[in-house]
XYZ file of C-alpha atoms in Angstrom:
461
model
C 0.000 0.000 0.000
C 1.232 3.572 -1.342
C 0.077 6.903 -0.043
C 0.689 9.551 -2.411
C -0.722 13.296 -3.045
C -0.685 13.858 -6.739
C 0.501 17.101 -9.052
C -2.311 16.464 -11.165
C -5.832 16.042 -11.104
C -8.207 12.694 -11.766
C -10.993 14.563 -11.305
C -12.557 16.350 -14.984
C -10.056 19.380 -16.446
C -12.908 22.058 -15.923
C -12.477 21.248 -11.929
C -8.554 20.641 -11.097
C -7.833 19.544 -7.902
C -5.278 18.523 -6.396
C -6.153 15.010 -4.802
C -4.373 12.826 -1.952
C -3.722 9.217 -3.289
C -2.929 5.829 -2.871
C -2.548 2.623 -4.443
C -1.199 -0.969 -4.604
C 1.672 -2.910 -5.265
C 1.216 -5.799 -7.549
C 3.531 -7.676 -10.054
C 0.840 -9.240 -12.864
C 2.207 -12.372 -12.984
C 0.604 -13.039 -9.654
C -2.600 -12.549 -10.727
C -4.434 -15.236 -11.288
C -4.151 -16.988 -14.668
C -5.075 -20.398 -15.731
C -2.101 -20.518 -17.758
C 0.341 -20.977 -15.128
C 1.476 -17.436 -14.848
C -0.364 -13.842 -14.352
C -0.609 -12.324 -17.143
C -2.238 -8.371 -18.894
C -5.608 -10.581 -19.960
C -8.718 -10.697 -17.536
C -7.071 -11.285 -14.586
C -5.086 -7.879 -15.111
C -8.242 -5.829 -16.031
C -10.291 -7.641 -13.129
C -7.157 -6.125 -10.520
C -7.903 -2.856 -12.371
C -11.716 -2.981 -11.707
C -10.631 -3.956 -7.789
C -8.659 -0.821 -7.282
C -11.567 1.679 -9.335
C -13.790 0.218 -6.437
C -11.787 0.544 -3.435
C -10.817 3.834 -4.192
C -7.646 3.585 -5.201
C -5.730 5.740 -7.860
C -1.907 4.301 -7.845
C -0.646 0.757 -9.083
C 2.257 -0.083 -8.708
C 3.673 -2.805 -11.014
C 8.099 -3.326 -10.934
C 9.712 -4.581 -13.659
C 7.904 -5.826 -16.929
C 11.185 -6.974 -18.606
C 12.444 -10.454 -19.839
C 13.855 -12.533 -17.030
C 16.870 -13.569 -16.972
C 19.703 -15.668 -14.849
C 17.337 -17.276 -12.126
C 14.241 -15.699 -13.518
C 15.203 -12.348 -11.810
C 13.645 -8.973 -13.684
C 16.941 -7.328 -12.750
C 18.813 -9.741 -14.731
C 17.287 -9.932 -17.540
C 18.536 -9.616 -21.181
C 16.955 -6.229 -22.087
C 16.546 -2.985 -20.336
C 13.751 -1.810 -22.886
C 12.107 -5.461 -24.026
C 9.103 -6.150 -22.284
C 8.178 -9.645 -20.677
C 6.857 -12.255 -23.693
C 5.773 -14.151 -20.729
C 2.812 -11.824 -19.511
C 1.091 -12.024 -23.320
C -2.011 -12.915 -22.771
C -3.143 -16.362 -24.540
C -7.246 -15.537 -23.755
C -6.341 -12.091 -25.636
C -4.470 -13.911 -28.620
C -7.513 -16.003 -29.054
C -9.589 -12.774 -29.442
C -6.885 -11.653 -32.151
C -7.643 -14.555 -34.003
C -4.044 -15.526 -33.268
C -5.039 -18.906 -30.854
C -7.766 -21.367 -30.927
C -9.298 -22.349 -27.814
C -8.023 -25.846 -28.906
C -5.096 -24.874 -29.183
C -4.887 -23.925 -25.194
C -7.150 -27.095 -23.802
C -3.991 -29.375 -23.357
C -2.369 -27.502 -20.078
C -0.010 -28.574 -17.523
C -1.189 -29.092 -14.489
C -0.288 -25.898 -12.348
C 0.469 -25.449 -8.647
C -2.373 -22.375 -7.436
C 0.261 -21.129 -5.125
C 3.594 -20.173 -6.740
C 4.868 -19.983 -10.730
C 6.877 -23.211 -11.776
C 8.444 -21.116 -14.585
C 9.917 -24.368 -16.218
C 6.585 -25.547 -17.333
C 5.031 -22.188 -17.438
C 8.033 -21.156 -20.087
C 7.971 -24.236 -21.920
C 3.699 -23.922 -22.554
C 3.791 -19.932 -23.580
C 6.931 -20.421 -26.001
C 4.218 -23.192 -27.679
C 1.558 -21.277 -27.233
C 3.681 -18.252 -28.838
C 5.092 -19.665 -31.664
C 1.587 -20.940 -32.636
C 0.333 -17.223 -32.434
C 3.243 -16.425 -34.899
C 2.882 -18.718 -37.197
C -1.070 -17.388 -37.470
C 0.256 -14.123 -37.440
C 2.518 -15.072 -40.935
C -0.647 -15.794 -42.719
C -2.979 -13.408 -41.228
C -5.595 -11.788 -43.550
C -5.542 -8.752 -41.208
C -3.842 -6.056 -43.237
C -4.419 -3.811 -40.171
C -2.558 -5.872 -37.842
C 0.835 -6.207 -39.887
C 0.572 -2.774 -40.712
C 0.488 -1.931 -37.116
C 3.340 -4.504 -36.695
C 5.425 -2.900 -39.246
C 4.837 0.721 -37.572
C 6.172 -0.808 -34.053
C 9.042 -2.170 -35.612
C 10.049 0.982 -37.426
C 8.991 2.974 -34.260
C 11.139 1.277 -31.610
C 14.069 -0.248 -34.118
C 16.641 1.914 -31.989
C 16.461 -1.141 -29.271
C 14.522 -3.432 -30.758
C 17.371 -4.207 -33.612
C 19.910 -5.085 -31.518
C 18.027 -6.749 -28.924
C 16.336 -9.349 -31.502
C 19.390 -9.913 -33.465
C 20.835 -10.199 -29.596
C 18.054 -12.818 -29.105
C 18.637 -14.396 -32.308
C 22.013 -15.106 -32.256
C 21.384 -16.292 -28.518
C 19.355 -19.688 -29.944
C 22.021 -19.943 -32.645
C 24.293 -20.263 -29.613
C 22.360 -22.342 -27.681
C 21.300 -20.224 -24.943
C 24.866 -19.755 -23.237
C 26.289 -16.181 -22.420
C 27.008 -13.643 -25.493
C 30.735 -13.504 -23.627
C 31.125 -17.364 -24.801
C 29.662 -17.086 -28.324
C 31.929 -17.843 -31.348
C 33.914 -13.981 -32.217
C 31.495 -13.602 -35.493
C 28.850 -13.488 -32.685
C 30.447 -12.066 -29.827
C 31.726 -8.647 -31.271
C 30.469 -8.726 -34.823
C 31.433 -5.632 -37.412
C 28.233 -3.893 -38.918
C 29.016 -6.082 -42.266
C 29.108 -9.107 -40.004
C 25.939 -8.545 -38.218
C 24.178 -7.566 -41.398
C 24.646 -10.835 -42.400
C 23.759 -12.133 -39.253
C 20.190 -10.100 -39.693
C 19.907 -11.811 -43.210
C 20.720 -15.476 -42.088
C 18.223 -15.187 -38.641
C 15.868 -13.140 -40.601
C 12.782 -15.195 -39.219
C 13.998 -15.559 -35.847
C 14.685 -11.971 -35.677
C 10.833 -11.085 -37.074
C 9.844 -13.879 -34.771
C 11.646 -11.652 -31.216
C 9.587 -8.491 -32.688
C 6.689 -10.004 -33.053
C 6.914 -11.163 -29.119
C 7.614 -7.254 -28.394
C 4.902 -6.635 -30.563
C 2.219 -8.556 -29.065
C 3.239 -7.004 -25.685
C 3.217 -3.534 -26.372
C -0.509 -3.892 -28.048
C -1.527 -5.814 -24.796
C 0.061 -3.359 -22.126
C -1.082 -0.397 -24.119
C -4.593 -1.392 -23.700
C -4.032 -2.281 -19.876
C -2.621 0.798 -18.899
C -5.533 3.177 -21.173
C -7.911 0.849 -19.524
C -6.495 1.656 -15.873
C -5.892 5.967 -16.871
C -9.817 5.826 -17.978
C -10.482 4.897 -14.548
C -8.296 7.462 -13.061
C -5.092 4.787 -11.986
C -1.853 6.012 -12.776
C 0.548 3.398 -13.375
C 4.072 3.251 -11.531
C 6.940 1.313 -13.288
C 10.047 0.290 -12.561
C 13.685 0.604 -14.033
C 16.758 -1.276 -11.936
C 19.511 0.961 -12.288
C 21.622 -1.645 -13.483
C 21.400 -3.981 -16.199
C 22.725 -7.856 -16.743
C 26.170 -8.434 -18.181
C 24.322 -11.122 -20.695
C 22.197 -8.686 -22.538
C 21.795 -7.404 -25.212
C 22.551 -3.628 -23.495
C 25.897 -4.542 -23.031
C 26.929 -6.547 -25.602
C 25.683 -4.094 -28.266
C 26.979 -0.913 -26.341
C 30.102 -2.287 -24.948
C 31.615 1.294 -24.117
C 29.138 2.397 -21.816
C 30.548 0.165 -19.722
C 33.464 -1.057 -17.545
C 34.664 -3.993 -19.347
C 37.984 -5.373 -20.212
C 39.157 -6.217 -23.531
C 37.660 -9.708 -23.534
C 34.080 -8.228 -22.708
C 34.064 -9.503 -18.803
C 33.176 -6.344 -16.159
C 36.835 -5.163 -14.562
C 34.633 -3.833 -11.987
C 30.920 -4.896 -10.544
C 27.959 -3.641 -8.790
C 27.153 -4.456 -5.491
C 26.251 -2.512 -1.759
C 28.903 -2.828 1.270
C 28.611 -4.913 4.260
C 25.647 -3.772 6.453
C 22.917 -4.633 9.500
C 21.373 -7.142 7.128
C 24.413 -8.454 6.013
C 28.001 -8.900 7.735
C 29.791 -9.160 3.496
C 27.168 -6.959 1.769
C 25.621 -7.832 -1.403
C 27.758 -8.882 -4.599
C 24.943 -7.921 -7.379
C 27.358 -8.795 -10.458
C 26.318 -6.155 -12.591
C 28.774 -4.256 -14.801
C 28.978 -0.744 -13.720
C 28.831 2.128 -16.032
C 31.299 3.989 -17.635
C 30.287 7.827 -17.139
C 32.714 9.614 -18.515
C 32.048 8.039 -21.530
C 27.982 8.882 -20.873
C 28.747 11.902 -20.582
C 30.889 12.415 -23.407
C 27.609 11.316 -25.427
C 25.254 13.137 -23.659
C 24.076 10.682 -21.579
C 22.001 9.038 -24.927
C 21.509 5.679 -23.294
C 20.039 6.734 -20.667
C 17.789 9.388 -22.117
C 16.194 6.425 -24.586
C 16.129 4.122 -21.558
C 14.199 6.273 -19.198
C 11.855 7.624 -22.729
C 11.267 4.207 -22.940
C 10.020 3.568 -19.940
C 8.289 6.394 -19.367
C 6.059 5.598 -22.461
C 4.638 2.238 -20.677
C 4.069 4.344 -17.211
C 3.060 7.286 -15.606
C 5.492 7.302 -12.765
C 9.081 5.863 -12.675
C 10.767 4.340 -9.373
C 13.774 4.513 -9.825
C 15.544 1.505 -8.518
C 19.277 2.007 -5.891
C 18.997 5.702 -6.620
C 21.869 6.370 -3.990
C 24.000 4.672 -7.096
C 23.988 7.909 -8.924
C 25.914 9.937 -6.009
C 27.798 7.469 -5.290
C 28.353 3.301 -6.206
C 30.044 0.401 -4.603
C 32.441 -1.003 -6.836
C 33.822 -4.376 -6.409
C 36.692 -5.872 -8.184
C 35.794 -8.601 -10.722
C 36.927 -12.253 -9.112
C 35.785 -10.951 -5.390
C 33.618 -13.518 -3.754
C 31.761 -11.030 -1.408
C 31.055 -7.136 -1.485
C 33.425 -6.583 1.360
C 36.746 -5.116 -0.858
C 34.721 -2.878 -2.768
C 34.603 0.849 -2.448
C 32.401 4.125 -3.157
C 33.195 5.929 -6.718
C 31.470 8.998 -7.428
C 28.426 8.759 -9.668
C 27.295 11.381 -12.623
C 24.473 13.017 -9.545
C 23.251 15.747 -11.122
C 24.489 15.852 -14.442
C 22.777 12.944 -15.763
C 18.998 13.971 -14.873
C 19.402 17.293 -16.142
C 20.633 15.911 -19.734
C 17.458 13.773 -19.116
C 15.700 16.770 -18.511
C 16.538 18.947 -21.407
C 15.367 16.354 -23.618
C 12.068 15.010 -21.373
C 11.130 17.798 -20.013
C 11.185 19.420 -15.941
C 9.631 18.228 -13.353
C 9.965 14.071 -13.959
C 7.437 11.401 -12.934
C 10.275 9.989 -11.186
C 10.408 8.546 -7.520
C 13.640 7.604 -6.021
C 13.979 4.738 -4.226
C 16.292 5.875 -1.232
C 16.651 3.220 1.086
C 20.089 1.633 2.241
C 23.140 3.199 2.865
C 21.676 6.883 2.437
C 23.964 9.994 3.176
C 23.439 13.854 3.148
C 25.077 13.924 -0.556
C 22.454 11.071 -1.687
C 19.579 13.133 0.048
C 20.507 16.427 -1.241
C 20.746 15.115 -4.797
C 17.295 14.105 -4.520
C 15.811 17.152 -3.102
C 18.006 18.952 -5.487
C 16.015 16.940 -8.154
C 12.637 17.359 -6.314
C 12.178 13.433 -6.733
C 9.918 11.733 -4.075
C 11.529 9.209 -1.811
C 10.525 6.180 0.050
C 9.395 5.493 3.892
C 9.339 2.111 4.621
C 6.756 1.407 7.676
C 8.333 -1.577 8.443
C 12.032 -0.261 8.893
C 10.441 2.049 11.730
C 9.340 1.229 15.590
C 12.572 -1.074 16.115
C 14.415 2.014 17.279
C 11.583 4.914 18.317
C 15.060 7.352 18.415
C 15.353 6.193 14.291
C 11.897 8.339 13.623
C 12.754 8.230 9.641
C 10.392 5.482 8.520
C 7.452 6.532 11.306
C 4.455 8.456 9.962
C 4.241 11.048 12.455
C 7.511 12.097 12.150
C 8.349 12.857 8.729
C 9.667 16.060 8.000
C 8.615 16.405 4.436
C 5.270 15.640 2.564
C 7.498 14.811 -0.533
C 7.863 11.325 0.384
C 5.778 8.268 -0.365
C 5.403 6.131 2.080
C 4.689 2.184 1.851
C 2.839 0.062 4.403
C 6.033 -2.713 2.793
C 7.846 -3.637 -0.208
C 8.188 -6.341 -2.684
C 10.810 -7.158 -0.490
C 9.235 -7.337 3.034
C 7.387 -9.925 4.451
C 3.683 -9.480 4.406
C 2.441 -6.665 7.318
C 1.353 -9.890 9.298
C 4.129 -11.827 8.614
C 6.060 -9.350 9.891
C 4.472 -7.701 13.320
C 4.472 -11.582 14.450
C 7.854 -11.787 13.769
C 9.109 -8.336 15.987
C 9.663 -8.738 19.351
C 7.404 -8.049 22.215
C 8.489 -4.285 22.977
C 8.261 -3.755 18.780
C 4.664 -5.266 18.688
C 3.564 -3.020 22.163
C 4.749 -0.055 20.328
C 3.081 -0.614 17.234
C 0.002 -1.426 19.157
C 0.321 1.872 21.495
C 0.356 4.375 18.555
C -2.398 2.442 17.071
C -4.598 2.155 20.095
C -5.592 -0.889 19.029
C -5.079 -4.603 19.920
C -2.777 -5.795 17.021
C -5.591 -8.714 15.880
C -6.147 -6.261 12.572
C -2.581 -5.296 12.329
C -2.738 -4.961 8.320
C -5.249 -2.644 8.874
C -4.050 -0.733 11.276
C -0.464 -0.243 9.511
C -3.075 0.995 6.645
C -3.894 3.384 8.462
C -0.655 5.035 9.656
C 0.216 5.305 5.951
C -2.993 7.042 5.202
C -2.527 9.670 8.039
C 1.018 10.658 7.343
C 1.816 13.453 5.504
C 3.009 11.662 2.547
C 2.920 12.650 -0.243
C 2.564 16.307 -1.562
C 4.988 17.108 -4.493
C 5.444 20.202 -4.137
């Protein structure tokens, strides 16, 4: 749960208002599908309907990439694809692109979690029949509209599905063990890499195709019913993708391709060697020397699939942890000054001022971080849960924040469940919690609700 005060208005343009709001957050592959896997069909527009009715205006979703290395969206092996696995099959059959037959013979799927082998293995079927309805289609207006996409969004989508393409050819293993011809082709070699995977490459944009028509009708669906839609963009991006291997300098690699240098966050209270992410970290001076390009098409890019952007390790822009390549835990890393400012206000001359953009501030967070946000005027995050262990830590409790430019979450995607949690705190946490709720702690979702609703949280000013 979200609580938010928006700079616009839902209500009609003849009466603006400005209007306090709050949401949910929800990845759709946990709605409920019968196809083994949540996906933007009913389930997605049902979740939409829930939300109109409870009076909520915010919905958050994270990441909508392609998975990658242990089906983690922060892995994955595109920072502008979107997920092939949330296509809907019940809206392909409306397309004329599926038969019911063709989705009778299902797995049988566990109701509580995704198996993603078997959910993988039944979409790519279930895909690859679409396409090869798609290739003899007698809707003119559909492969017109496919053309148009692919012409639209060829600045990633060329490299990604060529990326894709020679992926298969190379049976699925890194881009950083692929044959040379494939692992740092010339522009004559990968033109004839485009004419020998020609299909496979059509099939990759069809995928990106299909998605884009789905969300797009998901998220005007949700803005007709006054929900603005929050995404998500990691700040980092895998060293398998297609990111990297087609943009090589914009990052710290050596000469074979492998990082020199990787992400990660020093040791901590959660964890005594810190966290070794394994992402390549950027080169900025070379960024910068471009005018910060990538980054400006990345967060476009994004910002055409949402109305708000979280912003994912924002403290990474003042300031990263870099680890040596080879290091088995965070520990020998060490901070390296980020591009701060400079980089959103290249974004800025070409997006426009004031940016839907929320920062997501939580870790290791120092004056420098903080006044680079503020600087920016970007929201940040209060985390209910991090608060009433230590009532002389008054960051993360509602009735002490010192700005309204905050949003402020009941928990994250990474928290235990309100529940889960409160039984888990010890006895003096759970008597504070029910003290300033003046309540008994048998409705402790609720009442965690509620000291998100009555903070301050969130006017933009």
């Amino acid at each position: 749960m979200t609580a938010y005060t928006a700079p616009f208005s839902v209500e009609p343009i003849d009466k603006p208002k400005r209007v306090r709001l709050s949401g949910i957050l929800a990845h759709p592959t946990s709605f409920p599908s019968p196809y083994g896997i949540g996906d933007l069909g009913p389930g997605a527009y049902d979740f939409v309907d829930f939300l109109e009715k409870s009076g909520q205006h915010l919905w958050q979703v994270l990441p909508l990439g392609p998975t990658g290395y242990g089906y983690s969206p922060y892995q994955g092996p595109s920072a502008f694809a979107g997920q092939p696995l949330l296509i809907s099959p019940d809206l392909m059959i409306k397309q004329n692109l599926l038969t019911k037959e063709d989705v009778a013979d299902m797995p049988e799927w566990d109701e509580n979690k995704i198996d993603y082998g078997p959910a993988i293995t039944f979409k790519n079927m279930l895909l690859k029949k679409a396409w090869t309805s798609f290739l003899h289609t007698p809707d003119k207006t559909m492969i017109e509209d496919f053309e148009a996409f692919c012409e639209e969004q060829k600045s990633w989508l060329d490299d990604y599905t060529l990326f894709m393409a020679c992926k298969d050819a190379q049976k699925g293993i890194s881009w950083l063990e692929w044959e040379p011809e494939f692992r740092d082709p010339s522009e004559k070699q990968k033109k004839a890499l485009r004419a020998e995977f020609a299909e496979q490459i059509r099939y990759y944009a069809f995928l990106q195709f299909l998605f884009q028509e789905q969300w797009d009708a998901l998220r005007t669906y949700a803005n007709e019913k006054g929900i603005q839609i929050i995404g998500d963009i990691p700040i980092f991006v895998s060293p398998d993708s297609a990111d990297v291997w087609s943009n090589k300098k914009l990052f710290q690699l050596d000469e074979k391709g492998y990082p020199s240098k990787v992400a990660g966050v020093p040791p901590d209270y959660f964890s005594a060697t810190g966290q070794l992410w394994g992402n390549p970290l950027y080169d900025w001076d070379y960024h910068e020397e471009t005018g910060y390009k990538w980054w400006i098409n990345r967060v476009r890019r994004q910002l055409s699939l949402t109305d708000f952007l979280r912003i994912d390790h924002f403290r990474g822009f003042e300031a990263y942890w870099a680890v040596p390549a080879g290091e088995e835990t965070a520990v020998n890393g060490q901070w390296v000054k980020g591009p701060c400012e400079k980089l959103f206000r290249a974004i800025e001359k070409e997006l426009g001022e004031d940016l839907p953009i929320w920062a997501e501030d939580l870790g290791v967070i120092t004056p420098e971080v903080e006044h680079l946000r503020d600087s920016l005027g970007f929201p940040g995050m209060k985390v209910l849960q991090f608060g009433f262990g230590d009532m002389n830590d008054t960051t993360y409790i509602p009735f002490y924040y010192t700005t309204p430019n905050c949003i402020c979450y009941t928990g994250t995607h990474d928290n235990d469940t309100t529940v889960g949690w409160y039984r888990t705190q010890p006895d003096i946490v759970q008597d504070r919690i029910r003290r300033l709720a003046n309540a008994d702690g048998n409705n402790v979702g609720h009442d965690v609700i509620c000291f998100a609703m009555g903070s301050v949280a969130a006017a933009r000013q």
